[in-house]
XYZ file of N, CA and C in Angstrom:
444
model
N 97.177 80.179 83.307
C 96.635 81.130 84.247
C 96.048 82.289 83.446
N 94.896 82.435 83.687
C 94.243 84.038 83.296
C 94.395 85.440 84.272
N 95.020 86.501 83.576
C 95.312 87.166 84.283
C 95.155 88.623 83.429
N 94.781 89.909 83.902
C 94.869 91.065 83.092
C 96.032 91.808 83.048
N 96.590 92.589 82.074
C 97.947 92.787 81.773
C 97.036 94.503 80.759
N 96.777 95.453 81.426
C 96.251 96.259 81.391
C 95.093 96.213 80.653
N 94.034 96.676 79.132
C 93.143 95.814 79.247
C 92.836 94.499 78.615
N 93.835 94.190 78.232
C 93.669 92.519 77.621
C 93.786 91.539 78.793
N 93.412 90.759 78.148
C 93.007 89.084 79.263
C 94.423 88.286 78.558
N 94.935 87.642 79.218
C 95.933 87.287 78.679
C 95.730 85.428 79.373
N 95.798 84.339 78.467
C 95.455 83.136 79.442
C 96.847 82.253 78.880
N 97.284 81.559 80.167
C 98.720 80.987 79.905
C 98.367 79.528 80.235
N 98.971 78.683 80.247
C 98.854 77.328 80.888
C 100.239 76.772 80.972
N 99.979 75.948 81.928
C 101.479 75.528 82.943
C 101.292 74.042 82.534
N 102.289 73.048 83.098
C 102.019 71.721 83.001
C 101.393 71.055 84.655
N 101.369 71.893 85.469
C 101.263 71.236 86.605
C 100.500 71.797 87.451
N 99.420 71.007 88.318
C 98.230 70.707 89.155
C 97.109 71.077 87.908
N 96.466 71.997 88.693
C 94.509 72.177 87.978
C 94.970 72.915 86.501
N 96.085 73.531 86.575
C 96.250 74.316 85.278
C 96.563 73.647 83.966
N 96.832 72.394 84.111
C 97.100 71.419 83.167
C 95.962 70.525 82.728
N 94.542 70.607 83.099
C 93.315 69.980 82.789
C 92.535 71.082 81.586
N 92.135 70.224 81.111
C 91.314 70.669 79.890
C 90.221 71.587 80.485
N 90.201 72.537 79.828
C 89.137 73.828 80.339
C 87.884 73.668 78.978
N 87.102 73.397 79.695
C 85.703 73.398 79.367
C 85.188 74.560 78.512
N 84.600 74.657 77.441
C 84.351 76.099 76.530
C 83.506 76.684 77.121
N 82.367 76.720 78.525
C 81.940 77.494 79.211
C 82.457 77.771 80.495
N 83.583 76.926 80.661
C 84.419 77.456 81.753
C 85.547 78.633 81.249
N 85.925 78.118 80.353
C 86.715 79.226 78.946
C 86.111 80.678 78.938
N 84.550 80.456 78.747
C 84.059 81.763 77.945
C 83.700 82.475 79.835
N 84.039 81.985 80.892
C 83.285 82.371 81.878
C 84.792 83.419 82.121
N 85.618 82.321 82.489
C 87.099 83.330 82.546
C 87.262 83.901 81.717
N 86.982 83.904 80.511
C 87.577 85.393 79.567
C 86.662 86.800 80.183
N 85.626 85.920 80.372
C 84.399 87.515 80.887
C 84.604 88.062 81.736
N 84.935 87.392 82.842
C 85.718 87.806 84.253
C 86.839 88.599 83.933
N 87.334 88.321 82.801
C 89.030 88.840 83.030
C 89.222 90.222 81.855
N 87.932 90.485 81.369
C 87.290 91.430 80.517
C 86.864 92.378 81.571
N 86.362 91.800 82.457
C 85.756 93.106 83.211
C 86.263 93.662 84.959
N 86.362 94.904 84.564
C 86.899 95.470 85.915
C 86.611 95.537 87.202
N 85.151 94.578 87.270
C 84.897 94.758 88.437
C 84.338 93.164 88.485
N 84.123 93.124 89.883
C 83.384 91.742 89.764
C 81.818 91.599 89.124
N 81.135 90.279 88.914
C 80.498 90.368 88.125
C 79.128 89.285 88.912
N 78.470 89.783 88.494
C 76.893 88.250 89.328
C 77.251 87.536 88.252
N 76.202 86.190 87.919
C 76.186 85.074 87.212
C 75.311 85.977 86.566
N 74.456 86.543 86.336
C 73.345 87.038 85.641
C 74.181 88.311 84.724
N 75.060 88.674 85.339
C 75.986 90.028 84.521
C 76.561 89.132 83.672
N 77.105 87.884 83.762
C 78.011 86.875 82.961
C 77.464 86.028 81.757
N 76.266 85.642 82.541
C 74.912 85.176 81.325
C 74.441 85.900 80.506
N 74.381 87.232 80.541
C 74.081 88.365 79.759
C 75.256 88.839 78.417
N 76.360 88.805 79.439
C 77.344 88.942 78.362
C 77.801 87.737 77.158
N 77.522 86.573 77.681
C 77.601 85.432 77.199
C 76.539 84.770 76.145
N 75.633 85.187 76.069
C 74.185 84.931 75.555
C 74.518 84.617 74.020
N 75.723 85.980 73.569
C 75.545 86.132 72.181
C 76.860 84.720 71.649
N 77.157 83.841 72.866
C 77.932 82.646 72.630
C 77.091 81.493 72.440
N 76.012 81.837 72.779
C 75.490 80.472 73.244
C 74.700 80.030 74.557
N 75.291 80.599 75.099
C 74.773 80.013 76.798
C 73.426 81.184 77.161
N 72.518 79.775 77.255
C 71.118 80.468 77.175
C 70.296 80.451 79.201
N 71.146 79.732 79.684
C 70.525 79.273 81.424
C 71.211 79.778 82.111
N 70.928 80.105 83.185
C 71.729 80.371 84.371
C 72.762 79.476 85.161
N 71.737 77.867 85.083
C 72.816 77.168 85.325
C 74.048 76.635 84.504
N 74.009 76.817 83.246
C 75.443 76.662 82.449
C 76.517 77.521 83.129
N 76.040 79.092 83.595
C 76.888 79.826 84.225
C 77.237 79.427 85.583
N 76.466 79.049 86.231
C 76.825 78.352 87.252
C 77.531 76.845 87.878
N 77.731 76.041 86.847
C 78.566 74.954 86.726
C 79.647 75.742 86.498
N 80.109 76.048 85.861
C 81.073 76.705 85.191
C 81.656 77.307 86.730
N 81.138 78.429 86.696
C 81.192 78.745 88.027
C 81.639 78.083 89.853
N 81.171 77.435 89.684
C 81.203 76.452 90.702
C 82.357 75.676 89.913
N 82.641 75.231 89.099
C 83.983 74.121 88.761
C 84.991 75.321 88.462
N 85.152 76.173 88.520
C 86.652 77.397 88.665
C 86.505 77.683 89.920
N 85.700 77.958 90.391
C 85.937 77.809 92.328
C 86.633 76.833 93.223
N 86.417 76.216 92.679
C 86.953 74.363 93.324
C 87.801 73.980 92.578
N 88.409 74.766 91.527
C 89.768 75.004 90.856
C 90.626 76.031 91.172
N 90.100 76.975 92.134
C 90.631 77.872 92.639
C 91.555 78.980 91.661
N 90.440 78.925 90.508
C 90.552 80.293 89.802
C 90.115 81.658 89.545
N 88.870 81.443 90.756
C 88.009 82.839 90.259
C 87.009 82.342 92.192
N 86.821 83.346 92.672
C 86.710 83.763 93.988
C 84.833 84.043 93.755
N 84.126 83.533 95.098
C 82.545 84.517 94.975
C 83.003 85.639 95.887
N 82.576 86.538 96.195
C 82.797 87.861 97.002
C 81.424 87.846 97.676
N 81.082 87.184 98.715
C 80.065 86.791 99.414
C 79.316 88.156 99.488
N 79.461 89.237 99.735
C 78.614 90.774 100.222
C 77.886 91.433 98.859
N 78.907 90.634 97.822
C 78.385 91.360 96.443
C 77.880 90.461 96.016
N 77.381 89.227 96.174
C 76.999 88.066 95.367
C 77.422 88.288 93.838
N 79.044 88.053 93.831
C 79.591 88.150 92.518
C 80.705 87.719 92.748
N 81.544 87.617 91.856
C 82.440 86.527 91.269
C 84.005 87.382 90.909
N 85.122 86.791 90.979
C 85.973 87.654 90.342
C 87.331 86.485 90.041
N 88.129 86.869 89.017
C 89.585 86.106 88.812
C 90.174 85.994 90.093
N 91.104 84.688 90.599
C 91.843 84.470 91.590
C 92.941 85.344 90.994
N 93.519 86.046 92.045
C 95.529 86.666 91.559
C 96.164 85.800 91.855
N 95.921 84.998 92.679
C 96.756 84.258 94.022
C 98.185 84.035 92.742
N 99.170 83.645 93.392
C 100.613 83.178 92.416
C 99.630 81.272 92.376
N 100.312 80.334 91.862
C 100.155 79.139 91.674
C 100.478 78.390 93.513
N 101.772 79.047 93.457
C 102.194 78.743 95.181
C 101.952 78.973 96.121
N 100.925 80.159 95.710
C 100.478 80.787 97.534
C 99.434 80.001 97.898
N 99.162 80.160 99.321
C 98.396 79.471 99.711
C 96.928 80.092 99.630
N 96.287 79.214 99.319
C 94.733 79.705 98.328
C 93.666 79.527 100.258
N 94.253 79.423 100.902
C 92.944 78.931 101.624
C 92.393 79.455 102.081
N 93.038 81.173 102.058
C 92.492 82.067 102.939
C 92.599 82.943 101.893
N 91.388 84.278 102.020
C 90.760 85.311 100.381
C 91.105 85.934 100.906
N 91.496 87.485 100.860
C 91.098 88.796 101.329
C 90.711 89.394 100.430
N 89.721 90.400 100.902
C 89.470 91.156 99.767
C 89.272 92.517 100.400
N 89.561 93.847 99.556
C 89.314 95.417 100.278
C 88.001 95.364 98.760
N 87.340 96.488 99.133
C 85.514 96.648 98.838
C 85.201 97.568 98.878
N 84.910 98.498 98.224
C 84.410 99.930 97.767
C 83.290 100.328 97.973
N 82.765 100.857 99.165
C 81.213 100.820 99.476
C 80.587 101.362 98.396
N 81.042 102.765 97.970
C 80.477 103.777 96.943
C 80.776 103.330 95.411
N 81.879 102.943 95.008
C 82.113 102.436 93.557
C 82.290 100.696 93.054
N 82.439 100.050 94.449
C 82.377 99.104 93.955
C 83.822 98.584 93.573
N 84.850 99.490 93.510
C 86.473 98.807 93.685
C 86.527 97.807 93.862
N 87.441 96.875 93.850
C 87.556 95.295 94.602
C 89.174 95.192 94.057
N 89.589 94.886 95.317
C 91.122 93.989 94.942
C 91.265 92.704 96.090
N 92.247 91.990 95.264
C 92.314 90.353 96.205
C 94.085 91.135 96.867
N 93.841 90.913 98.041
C 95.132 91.332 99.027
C 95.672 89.461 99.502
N 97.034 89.658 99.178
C 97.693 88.815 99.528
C 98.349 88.961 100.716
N 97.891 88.146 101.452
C 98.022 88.559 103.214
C 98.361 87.080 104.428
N 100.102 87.086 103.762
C 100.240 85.748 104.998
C 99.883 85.545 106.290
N 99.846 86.803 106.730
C 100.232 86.985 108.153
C 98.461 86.727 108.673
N 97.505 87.186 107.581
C 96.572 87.143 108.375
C 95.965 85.454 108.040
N 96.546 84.794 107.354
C 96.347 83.317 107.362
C 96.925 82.368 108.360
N 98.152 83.195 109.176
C 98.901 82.390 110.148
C 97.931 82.923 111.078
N 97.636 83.920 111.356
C 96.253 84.546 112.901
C 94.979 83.550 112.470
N 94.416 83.497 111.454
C 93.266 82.536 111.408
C 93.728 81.287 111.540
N 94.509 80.601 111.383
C 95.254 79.530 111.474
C 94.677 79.574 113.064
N 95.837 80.219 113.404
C 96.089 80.042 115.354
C 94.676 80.251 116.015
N 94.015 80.840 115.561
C 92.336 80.978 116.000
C 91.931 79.637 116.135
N 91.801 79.201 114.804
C 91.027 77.588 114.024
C 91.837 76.776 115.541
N 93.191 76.793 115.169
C 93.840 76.016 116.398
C 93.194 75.860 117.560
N 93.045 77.177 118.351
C 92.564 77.121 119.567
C 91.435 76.988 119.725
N 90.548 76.783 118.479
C 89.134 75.867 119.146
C 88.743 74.658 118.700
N 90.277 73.864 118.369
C 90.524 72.447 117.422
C 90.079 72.452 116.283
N 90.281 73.430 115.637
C 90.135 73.437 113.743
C 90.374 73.332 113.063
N 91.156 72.253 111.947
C 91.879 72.699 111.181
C 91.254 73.298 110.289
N 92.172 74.922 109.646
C 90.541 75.657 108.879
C 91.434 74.956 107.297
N 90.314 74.990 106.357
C 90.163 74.702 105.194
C 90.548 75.916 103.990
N 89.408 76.702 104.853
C 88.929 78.241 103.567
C 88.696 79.361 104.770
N 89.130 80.384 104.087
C 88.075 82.066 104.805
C 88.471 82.688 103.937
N 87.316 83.835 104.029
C 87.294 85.084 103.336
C 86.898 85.835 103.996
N 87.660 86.785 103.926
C 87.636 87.974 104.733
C 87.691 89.391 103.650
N 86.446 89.922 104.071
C 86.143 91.220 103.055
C 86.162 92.291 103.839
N 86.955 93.272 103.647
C 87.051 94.533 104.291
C 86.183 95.757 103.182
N 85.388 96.491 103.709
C 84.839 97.096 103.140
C 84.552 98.628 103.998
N 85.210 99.699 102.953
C 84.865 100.948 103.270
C 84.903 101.771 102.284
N 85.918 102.740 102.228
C 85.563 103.740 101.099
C 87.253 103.791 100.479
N 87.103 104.070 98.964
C 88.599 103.740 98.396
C 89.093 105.423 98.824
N 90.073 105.995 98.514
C 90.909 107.178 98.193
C 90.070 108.051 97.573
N 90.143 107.187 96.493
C 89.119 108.593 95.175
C 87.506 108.729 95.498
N 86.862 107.806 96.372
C 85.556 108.068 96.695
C 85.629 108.600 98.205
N 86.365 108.242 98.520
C 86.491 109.051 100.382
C 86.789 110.548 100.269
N 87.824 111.121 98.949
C 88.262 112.379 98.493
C 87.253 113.081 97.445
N 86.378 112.193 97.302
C 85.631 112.677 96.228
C 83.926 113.427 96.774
């Protein structure tokens, strides 16, 4: 698991499910960049930083991209068209995102939120759904930009 531990990237690996498959050296260099930077990031912020590795296309960043999504390690943030590390634990249930969104700075944190996966649940239910995925982005103003 890649995870930040104030500012270092710190990457662990487990023996069991997606965390036990061989990580790809542009899936590698995509999560270290993500987990380097404090905010979320476009594919074009990631290709930029990456350039001086090697990776010269957009779509190298975007395979990459797209195969840690569907590994459920790193989230798109649909409003920002950008990208960020999953927190989720290994056990929680990945199927539902939250995210709070910083109109003015751009903040972003992933909120771990059962309760609002059992209400989308019971929604999906009552119009015969079983849901898969949601993301739900709340977006307003943090503390220090609402006080500021």
């Amino acid at each position: 698991m890649l995870y930040r531990n104030g500012n270092a990237v710190v990457l662990e690996f487990n023996t069991k499910g997606i965390e036990n498959r061989r990580v790809g050296r542009n899936r590698q260099l995509v999560l270290e960049t993500l987990g380097r930077s404090p905010a979320p990031m476009s594919a074009y912020q990631i290709l930029d930083e990456l350039k001086c590795e090697g990776l010269q296309a957009p779509l190298q960043v975007y395979r990459a991209l797209d195969q840690l999504i569907r590994e459920r390690r790193v989230h798109k943030i649909e409003s920002l068209s950008a990208f960020t590390l999953c927190t989720h634990d290994d056990d929680s249930d990945h199927r539902v995102v939250v995210f709070t969104i910083c109109e003015k700075c751009r903040q972003t944190s992933e909120v771990h939120a059962p309760k609002v996966t059992e209400i989308l649940d019971a929604i999906a239910g009552g119009q015969q759904l079983r849901m898969s995925s949601a993301t739900v982005e709340l977006t307003g103003l943090c503390e220090t930009c609402d006080n500021g």
